[in-house]
XYZ file of N, CA, C and O in Angstrom:
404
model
N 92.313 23.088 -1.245
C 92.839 22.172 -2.236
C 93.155 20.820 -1.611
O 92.851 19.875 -2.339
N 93.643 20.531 -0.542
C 93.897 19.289 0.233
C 92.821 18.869 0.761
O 92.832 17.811 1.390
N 91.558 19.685 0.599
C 90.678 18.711 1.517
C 90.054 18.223 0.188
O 89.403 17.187 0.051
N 90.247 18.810 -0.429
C 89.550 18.273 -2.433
C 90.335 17.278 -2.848
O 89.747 16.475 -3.573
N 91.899 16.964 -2.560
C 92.612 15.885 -2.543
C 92.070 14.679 -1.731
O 91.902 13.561 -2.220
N 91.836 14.986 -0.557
C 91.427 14.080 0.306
C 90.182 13.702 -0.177
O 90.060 12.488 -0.017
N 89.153 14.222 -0.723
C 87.862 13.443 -0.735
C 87.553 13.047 -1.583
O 86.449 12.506 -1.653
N 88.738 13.167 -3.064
C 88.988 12.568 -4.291
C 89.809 11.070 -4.188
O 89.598 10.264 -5.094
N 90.773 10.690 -3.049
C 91.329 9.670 -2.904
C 90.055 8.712 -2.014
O 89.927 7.522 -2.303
N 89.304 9.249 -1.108
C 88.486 8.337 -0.191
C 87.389 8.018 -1.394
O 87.162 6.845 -1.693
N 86.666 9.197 -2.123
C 85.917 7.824 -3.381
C 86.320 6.973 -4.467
O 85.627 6.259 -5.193
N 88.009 7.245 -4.448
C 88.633 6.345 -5.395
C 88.856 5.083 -4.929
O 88.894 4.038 -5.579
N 89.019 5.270 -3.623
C 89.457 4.041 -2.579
C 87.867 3.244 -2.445
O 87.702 2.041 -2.648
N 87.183 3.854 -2.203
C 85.506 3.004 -2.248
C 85.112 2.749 -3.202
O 84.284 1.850 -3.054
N 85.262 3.143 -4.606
C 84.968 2.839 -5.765
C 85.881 1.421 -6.173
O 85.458 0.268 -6.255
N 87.154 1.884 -6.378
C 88.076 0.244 -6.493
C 88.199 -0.780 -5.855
O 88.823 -1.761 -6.261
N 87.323 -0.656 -4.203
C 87.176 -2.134 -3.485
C 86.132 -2.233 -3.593
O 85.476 -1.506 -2.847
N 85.263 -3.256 -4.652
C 84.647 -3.600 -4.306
C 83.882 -4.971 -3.666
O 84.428 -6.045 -3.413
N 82.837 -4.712 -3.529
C 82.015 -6.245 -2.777
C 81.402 -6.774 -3.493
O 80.830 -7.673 -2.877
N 81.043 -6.786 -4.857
C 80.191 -7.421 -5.829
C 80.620 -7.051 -7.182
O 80.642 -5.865 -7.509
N 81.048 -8.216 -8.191
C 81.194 -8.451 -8.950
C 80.559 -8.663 -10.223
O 79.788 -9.611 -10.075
N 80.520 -8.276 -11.284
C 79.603 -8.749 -12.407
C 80.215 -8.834 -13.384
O 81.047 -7.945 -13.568
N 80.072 -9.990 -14.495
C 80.933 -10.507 -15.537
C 80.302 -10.873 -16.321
O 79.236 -11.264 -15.846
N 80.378 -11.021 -17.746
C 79.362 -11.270 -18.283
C 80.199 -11.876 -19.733
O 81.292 -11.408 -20.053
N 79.597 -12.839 -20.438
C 80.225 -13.239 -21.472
C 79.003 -13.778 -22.507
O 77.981 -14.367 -22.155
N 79.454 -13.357 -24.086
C 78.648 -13.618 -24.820
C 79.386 -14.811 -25.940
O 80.388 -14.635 -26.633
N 78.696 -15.801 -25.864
C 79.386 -16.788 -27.150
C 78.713 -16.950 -28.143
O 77.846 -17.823 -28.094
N 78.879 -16.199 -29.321
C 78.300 -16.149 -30.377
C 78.511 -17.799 -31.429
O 79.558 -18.399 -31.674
N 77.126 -18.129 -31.840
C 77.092 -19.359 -32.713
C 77.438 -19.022 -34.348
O 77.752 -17.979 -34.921
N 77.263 -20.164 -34.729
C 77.042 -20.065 -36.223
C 75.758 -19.618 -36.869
O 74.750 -19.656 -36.164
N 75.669 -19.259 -37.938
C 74.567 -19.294 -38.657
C 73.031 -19.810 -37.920
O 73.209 -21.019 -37.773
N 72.153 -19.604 -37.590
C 70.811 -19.915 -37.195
C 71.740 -20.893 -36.340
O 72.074 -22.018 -36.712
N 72.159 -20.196 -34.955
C 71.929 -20.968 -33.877
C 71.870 -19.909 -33.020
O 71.719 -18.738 -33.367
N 72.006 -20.371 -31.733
C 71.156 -19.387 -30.830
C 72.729 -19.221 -29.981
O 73.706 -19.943 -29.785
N 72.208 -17.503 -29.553
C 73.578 -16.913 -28.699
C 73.390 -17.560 -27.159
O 72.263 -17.873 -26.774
N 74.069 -17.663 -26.669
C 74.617 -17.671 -25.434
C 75.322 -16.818 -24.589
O 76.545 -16.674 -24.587
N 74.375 -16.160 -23.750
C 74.553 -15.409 -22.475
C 74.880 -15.876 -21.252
O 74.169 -16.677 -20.646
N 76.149 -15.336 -20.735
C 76.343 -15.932 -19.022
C 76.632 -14.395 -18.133
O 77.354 -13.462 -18.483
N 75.957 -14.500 -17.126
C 76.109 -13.316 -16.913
C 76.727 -13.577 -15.406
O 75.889 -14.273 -14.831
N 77.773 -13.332 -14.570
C 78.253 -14.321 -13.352
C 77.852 -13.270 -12.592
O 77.790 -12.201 -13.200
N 77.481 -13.256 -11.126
C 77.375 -11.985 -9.937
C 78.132 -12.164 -8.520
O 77.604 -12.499 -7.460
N 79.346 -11.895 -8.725
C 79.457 -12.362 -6.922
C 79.827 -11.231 -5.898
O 80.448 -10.184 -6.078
N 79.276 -11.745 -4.806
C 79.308 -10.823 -3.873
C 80.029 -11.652 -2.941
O 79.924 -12.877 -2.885
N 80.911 -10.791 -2.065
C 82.290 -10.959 -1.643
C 81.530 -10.743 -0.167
O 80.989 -9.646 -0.028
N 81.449 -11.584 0.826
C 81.412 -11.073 2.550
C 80.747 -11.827 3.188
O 80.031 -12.493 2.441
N 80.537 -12.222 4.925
C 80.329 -13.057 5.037
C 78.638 -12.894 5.389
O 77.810 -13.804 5.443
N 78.378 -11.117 5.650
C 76.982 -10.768 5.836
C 76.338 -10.364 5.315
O 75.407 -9.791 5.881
N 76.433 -10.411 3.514
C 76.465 -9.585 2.601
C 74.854 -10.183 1.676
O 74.977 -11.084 0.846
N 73.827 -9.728 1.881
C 72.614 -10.854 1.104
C 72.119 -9.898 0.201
O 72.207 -8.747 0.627
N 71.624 -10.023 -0.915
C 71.450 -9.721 -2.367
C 69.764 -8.862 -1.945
O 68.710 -9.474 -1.770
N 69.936 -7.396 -1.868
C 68.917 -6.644 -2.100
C 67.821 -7.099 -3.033
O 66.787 -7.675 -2.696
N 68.072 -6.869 -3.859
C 67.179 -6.495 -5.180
C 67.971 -7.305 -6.662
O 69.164 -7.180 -6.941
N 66.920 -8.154 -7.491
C 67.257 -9.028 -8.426
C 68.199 -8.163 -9.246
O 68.347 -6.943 -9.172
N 68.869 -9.128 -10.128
C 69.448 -8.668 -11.069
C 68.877 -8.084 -11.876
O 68.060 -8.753 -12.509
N 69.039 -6.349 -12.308
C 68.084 -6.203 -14.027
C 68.810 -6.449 -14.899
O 69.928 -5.934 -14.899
N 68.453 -7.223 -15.816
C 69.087 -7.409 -16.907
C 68.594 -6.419 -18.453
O 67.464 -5.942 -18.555
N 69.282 -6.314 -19.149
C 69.299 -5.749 -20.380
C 67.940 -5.541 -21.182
O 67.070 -6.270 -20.705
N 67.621 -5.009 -21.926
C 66.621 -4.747 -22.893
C 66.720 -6.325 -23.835
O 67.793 -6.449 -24.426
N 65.767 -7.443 -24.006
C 66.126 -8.420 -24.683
C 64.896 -8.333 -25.766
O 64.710 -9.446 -26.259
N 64.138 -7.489 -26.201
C 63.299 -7.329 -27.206
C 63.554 -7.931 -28.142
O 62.812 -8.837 -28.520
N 64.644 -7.611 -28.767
C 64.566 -7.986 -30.182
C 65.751 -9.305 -29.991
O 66.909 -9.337 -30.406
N 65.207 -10.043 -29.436
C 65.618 -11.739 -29.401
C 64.460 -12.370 -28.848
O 63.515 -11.731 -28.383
N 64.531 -13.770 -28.899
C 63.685 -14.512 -28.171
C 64.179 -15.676 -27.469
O 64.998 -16.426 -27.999
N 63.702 -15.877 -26.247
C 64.284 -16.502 -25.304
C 64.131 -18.270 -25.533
O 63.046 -18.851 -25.552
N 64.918 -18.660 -25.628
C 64.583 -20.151 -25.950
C 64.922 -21.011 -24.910
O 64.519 -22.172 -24.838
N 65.971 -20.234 -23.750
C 66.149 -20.359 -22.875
C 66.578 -19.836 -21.528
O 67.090 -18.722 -21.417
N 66.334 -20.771 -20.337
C 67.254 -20.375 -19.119
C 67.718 -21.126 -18.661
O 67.792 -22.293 -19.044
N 68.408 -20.378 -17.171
C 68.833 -21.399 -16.477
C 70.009 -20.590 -15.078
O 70.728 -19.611 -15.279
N 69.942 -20.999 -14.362
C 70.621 -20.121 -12.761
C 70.928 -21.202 -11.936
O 70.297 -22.258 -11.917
N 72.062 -20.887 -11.143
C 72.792 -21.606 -10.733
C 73.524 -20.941 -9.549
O 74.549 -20.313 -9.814
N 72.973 -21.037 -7.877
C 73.687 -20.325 -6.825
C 74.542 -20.794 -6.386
O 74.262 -21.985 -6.248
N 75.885 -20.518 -5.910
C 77.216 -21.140 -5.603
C 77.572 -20.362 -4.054
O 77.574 -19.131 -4.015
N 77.808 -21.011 -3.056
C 78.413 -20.542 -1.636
C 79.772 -21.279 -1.616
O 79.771 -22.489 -1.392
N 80.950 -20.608 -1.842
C 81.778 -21.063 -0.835
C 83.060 -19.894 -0.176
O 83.156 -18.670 -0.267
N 83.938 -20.961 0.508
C 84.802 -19.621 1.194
C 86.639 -19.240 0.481
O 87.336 -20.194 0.133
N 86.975 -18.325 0.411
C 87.912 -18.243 -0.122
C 88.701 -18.353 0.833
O 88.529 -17.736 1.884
N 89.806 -19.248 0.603
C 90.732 -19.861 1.561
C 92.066 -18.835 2.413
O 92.566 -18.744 3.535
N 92.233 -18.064 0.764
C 93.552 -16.922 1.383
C 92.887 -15.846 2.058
O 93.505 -15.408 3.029
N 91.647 -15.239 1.761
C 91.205 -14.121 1.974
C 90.162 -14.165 3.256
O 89.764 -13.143 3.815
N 89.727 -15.693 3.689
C 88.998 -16.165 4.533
C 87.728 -15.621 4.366
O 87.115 -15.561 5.432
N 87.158 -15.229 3.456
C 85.494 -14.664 3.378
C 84.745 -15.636 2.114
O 85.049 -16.368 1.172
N 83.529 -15.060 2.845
C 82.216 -15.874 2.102
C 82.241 -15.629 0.651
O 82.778 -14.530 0.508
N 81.898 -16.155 -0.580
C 81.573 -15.338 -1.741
C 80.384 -16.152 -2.442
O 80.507 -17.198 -3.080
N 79.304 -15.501 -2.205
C 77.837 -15.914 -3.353
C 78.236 -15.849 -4.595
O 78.755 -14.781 -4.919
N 78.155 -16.651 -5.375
C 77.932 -16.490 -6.854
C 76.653 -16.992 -7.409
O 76.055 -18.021 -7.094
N 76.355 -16.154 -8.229
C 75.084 -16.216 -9.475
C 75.396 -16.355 -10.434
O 75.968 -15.445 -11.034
N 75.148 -17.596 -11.018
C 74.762 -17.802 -12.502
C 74.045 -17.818 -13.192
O 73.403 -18.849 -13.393
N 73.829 -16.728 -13.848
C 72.616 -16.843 -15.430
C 73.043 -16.996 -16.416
O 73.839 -16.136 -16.792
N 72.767 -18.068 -17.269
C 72.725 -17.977 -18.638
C 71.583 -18.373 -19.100
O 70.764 -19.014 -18.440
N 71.400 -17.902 -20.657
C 70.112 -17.527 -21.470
C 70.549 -17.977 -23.199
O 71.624 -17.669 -23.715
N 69.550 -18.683 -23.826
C 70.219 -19.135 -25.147
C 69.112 -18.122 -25.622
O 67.946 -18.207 -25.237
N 69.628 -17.032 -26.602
C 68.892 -15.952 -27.421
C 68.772 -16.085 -28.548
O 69.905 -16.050 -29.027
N 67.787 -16.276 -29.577
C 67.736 -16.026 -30.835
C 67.519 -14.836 -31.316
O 66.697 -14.106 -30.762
N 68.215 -14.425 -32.435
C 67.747 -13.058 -32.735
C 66.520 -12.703 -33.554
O 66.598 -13.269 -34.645
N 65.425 -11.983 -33.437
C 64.317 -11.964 -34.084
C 64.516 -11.159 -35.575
O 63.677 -11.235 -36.473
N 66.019 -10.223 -35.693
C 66.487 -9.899 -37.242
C 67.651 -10.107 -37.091
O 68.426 -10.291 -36.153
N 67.678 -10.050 -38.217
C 69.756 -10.369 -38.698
C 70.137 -9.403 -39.083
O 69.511 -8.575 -39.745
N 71.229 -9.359 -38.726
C 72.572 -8.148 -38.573
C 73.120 -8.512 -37.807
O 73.251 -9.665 -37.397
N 73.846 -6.896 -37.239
C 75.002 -6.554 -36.224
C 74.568 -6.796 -35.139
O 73.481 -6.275 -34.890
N 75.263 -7.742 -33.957
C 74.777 -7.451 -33.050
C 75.078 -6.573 -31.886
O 76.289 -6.593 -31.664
N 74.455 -5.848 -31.101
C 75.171 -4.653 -29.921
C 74.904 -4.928 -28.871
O 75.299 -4.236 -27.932
């Protein structure tokens, strides 16, 4: 039972620190205008370089009217480490009307 304690706290402890971040925000328009997607990525360290692209979502049933990315380096002053940030945003139209999910 304590070693099942123990190896339940060490992946709780690796799971809640993490090194990469993802945030994402949707600003919905008015009537026939187009959504706005930002999707932010940062990775926290000073040796830390980005495997494999971002996948992003199933965007079928919209159409892309736009892009746009934006890489950010700098250092955090209290914590003294590197942090990459990625910016994507995307202006989406929807190809039907309704709800969106």
């Amino acid at each position: 039972m304590k070693s099942l304690q123990n190896i339940f706290f060490l992946l709780f402890s690796v799971i809640s620190y993490g090194q990469v971040t993802v945030l994402t925000e949707i600003k919905e328009g008015k009537l026939n205008e187009p959504i706005i997607l930002t999707i932010i990525q940062e990775v926290a360290g000073d040796d830390l370089v980005q495997q494999s692209p971002l996948q992003l979502m199933d965007l079928s049933k919209f159409d892309i009217i736009g892009t746009a990315s934006e890489r950010n380096t700098f250092i955090d002053q209290r914590k003294g480490i590197r942090i990459n940030q990625l910016v994507y945003q995307m202006y989406l139209q929807p190809k039907v009307q309704g709800k969106i999910k």
